[in-house]
PDB file of C-alpha atoms in Angstrom:
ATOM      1  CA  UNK R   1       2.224  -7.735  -1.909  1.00 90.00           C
ATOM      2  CA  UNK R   2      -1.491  -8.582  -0.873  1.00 90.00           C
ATOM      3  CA  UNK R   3      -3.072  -7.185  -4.258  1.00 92.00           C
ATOM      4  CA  UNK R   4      -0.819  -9.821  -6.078  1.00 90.00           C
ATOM      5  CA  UNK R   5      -1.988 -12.524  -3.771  1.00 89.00           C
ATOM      6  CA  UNK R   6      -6.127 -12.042  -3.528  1.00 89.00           C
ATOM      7  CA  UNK R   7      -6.695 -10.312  -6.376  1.00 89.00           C
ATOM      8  CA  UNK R   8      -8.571 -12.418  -8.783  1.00 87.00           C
ATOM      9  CA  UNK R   9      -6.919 -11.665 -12.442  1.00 86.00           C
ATOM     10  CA  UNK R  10      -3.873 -10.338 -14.081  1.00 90.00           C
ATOM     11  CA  UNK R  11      -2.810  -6.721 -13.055  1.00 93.00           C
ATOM     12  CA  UNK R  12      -1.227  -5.177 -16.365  1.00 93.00           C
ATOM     13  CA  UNK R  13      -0.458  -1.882 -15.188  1.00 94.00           C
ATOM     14  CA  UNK R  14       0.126   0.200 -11.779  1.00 95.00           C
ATOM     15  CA  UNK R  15      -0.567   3.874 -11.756  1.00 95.00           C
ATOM     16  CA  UNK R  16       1.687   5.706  -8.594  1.00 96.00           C
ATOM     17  CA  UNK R  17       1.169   9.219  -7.022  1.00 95.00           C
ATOM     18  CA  UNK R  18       2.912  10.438  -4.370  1.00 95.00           C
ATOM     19  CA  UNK R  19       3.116  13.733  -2.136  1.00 95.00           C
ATOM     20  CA  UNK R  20       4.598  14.393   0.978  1.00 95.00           C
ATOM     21  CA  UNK R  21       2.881  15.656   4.182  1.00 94.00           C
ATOM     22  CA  UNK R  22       3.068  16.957   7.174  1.00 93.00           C
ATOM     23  CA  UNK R  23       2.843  14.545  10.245  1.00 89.00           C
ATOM     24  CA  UNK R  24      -0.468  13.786  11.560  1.00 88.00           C
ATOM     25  CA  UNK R  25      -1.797  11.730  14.608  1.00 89.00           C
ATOM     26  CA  UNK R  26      -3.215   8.931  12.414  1.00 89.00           C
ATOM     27  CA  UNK R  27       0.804   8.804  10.889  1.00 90.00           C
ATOM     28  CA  UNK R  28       2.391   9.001  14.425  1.00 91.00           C
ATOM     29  CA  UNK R  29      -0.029   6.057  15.790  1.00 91.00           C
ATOM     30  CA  UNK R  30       0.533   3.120  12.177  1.00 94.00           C
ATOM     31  CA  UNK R  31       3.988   4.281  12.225  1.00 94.00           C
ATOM     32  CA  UNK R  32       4.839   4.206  15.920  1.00 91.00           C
ATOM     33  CA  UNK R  33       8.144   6.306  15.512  1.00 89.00           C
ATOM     34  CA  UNK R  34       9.448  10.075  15.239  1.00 87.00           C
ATOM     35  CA  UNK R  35       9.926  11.819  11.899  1.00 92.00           C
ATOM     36  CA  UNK R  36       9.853  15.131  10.238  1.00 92.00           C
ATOM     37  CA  UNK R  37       7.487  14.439   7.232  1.00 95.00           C
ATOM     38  CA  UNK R  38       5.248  11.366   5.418  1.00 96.00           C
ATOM     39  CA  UNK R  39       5.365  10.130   2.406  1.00 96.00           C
ATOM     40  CA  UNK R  40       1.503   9.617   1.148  1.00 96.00           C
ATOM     41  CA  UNK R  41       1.578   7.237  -1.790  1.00 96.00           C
ATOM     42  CA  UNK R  42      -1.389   5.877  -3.583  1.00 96.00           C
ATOM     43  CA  UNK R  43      -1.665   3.424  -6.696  1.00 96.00           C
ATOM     44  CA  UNK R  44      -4.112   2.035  -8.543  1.00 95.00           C
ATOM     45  CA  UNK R  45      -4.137  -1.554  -9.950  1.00 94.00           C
ATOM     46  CA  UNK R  46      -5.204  -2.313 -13.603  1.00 94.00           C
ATOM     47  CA  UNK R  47      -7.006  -4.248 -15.907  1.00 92.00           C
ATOM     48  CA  UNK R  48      -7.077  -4.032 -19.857  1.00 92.00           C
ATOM     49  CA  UNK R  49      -6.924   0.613 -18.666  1.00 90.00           C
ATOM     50  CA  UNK R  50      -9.776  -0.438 -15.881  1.00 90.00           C
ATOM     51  CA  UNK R  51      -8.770   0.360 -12.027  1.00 89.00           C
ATOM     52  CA  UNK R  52      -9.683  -3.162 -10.049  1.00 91.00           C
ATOM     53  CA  UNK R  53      -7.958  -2.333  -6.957  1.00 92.00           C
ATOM     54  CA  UNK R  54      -6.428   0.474  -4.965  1.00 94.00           C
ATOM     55  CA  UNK R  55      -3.451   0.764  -2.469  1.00 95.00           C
ATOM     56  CA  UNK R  56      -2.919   3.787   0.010  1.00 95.00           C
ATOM     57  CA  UNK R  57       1.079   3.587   1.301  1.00 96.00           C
ATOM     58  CA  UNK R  58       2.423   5.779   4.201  1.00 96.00           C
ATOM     59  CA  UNK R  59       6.115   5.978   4.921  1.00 96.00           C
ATOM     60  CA  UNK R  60       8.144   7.966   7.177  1.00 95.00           C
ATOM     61  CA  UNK R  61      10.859  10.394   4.883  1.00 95.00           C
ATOM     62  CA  UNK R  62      13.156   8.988   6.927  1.00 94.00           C
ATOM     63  CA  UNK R  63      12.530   5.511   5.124  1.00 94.00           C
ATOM     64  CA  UNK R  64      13.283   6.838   1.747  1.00 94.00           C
ATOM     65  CA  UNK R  65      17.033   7.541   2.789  1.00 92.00           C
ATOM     66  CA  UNK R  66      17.576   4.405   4.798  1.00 92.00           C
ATOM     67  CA  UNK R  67      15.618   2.517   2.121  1.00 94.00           C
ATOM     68  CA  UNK R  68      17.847   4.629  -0.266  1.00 94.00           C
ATOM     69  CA  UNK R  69      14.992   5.452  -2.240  1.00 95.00           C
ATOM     70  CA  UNK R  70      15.584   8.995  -5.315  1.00 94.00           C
ATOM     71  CA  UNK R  71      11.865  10.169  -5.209  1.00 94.00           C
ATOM     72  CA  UNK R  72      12.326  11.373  -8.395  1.00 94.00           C
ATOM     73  CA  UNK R  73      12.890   8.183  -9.367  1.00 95.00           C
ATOM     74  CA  UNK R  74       9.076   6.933  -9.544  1.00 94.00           C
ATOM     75  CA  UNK R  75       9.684   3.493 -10.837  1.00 95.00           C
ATOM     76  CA  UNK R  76      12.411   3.014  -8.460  1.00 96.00           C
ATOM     77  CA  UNK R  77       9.585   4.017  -5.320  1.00 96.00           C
ATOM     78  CA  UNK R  78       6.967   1.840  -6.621  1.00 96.00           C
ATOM     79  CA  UNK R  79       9.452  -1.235  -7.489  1.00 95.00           C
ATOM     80  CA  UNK R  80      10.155  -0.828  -3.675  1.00 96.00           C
ATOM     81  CA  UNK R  81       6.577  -0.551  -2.487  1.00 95.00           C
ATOM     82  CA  UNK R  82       5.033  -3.357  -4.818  1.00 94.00           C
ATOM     83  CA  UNK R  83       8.198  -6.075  -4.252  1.00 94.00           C
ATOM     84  CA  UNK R  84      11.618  -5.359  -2.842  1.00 96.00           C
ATOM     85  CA  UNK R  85      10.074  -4.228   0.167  1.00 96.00           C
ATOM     86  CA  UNK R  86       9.121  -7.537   0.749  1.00 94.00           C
ATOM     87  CA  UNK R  87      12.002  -9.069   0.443  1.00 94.00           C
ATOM     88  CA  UNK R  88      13.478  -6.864   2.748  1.00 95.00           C
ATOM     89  CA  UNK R  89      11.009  -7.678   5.435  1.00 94.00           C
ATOM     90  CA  UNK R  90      11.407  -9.925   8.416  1.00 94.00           C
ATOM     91  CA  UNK R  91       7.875  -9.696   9.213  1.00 93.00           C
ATOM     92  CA  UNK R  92       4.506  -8.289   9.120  1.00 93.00           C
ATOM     93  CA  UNK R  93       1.298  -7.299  11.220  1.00 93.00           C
ATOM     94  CA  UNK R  94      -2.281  -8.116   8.933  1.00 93.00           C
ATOM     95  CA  UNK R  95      -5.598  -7.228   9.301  1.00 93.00           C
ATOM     96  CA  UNK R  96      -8.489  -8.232   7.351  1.00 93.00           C
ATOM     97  CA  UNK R  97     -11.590  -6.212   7.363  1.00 92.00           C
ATOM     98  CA  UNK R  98     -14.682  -5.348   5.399  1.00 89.00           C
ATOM     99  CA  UNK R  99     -15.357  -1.710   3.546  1.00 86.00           C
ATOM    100  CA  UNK R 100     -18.123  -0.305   2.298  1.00 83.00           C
ATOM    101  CA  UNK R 101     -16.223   2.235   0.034  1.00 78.00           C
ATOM    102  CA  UNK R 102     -12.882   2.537  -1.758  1.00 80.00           C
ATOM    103  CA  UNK R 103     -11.503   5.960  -1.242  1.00 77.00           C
ATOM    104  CA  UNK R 104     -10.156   6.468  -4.816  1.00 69.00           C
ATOM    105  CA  UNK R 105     -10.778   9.668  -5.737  1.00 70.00           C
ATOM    106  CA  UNK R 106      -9.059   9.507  -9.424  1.00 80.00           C
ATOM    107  CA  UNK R 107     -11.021   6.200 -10.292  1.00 78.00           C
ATOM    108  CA  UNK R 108     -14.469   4.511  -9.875  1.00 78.00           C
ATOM    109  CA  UNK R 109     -13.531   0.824  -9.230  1.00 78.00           C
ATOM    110  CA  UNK R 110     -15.812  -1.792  -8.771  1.00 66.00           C
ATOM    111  CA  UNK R 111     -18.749   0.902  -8.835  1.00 62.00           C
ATOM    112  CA  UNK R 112     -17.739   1.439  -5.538  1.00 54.00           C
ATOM    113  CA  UNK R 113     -19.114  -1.967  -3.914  1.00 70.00           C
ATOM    114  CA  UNK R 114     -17.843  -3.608  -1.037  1.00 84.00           C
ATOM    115  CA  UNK R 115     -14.419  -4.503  -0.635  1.00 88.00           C
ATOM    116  CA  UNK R 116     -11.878  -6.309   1.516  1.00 91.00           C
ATOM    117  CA  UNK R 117      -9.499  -4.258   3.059  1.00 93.00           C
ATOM    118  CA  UNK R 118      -6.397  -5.725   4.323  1.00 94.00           C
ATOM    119  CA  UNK R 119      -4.532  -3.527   6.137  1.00 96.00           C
ATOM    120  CA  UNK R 120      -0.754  -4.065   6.787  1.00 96.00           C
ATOM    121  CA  UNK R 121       2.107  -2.974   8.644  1.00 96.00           C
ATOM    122  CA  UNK R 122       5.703  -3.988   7.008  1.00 96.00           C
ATOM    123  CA  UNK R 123       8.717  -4.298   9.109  1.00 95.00           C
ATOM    124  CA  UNK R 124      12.575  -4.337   8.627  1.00 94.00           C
ATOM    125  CA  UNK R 125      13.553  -3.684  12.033  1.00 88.00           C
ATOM    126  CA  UNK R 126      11.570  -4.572  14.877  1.00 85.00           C
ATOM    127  CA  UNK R 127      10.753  -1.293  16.096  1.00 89.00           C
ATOM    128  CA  UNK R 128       8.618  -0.001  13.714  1.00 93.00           C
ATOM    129  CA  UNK R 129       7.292  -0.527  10.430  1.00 95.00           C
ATOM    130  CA  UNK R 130       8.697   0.725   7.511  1.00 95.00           C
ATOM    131  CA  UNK R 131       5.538   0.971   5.783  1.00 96.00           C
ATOM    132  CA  UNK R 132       2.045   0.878   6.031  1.00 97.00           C
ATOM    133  CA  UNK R 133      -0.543  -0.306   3.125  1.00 97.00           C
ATOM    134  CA  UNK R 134      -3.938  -0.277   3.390  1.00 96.00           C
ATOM    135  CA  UNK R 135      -5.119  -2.380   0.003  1.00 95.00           C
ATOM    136  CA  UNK R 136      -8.802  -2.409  -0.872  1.00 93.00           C
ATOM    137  CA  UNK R 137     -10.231  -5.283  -3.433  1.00 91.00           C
ATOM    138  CA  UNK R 138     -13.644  -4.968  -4.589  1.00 89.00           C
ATOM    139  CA  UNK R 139     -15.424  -8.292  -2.567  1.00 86.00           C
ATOM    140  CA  UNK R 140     -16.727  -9.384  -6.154  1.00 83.00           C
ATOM    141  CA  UNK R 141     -12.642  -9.769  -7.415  1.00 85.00           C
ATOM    142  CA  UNK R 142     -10.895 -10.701  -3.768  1.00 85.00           C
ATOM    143  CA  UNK R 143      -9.745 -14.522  -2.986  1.00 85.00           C
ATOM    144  CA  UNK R 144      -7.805 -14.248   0.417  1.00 83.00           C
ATOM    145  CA  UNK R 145      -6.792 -17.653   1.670  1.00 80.00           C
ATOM    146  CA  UNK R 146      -4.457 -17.872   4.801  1.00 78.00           C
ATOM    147  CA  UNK R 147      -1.573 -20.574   4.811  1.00 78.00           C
ATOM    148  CA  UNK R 148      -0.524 -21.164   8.666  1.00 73.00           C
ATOM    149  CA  UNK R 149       2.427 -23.154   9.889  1.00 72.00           C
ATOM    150  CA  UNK R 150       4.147 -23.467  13.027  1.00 70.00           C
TER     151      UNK R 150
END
């Protein structure tokens, strides 16, 4: 998970909500595949009860079975989000780019500076992802460094 990664800092507590949506164009195009619904899940990272980051997560609700996820099970959803999902993966598709905003609604974080936004795409198979994250970390907080290797 990015936020783990380039986040400057200890994260001492995650805050999760979820909802499920209908199907839009934008969900379609980052998760290049056919389903019935989305799964919309957002979290907030924390500091000593402060929010310092702020994840957006969409999934097809065809992943939850084949991940077999319980969405009642909220702990279970975000220990599959944050981690296992990771270990899972055979690869992924990164982007870095530069915000102006966070679109946290719940909390102010960072008073709203600029951030780096690193915007992924997770993948078990290789037809589409399984997930896609968009993570924002307030410029001020972010360390990003990139490891190659052929």
């Amino acid at each position: 998970n990015p936020i783990y990664k380039c986040l400057s800092g200890k994260i001492d507590d995650v805050e999760m909500q979820f909802r499920i949506e209908l199907i839009t164009d934008y969900a379609k195009q980052v998760l290049n595949r056919n389903m019935t619904a989305v799964v919309a899940i957002e979290r907030w990272y924390k500091r000593n009860d402060q929010a310092v980051a702020f994840a957006f997560t969409v999934m097809a609700i065809e992943a939850v079975s084949e991940l077999n996820l319980d969405l009642q099970d909220e702990q279970q959803l975000l220990d599959m989000i944050d981690k296992k999902i990771y270990e899972l993966a055979n690869s992924a598709t990164i982007e870095l780019k530069r915000s102006d905003s966070i679109p946290s609604l719940k909390y102010e974080i960072a008073n709203d500076k600029d951030c780096d936004l690193i915007i992924e795409s997770v993948y078990i198979s290789d037809k589409y992802p399984v997930i896609y994250n968009k993570f924002y970390i307030p410029t001020e907080s972010s360390q990003i460094t990139i490891n190659a290797a052929k």
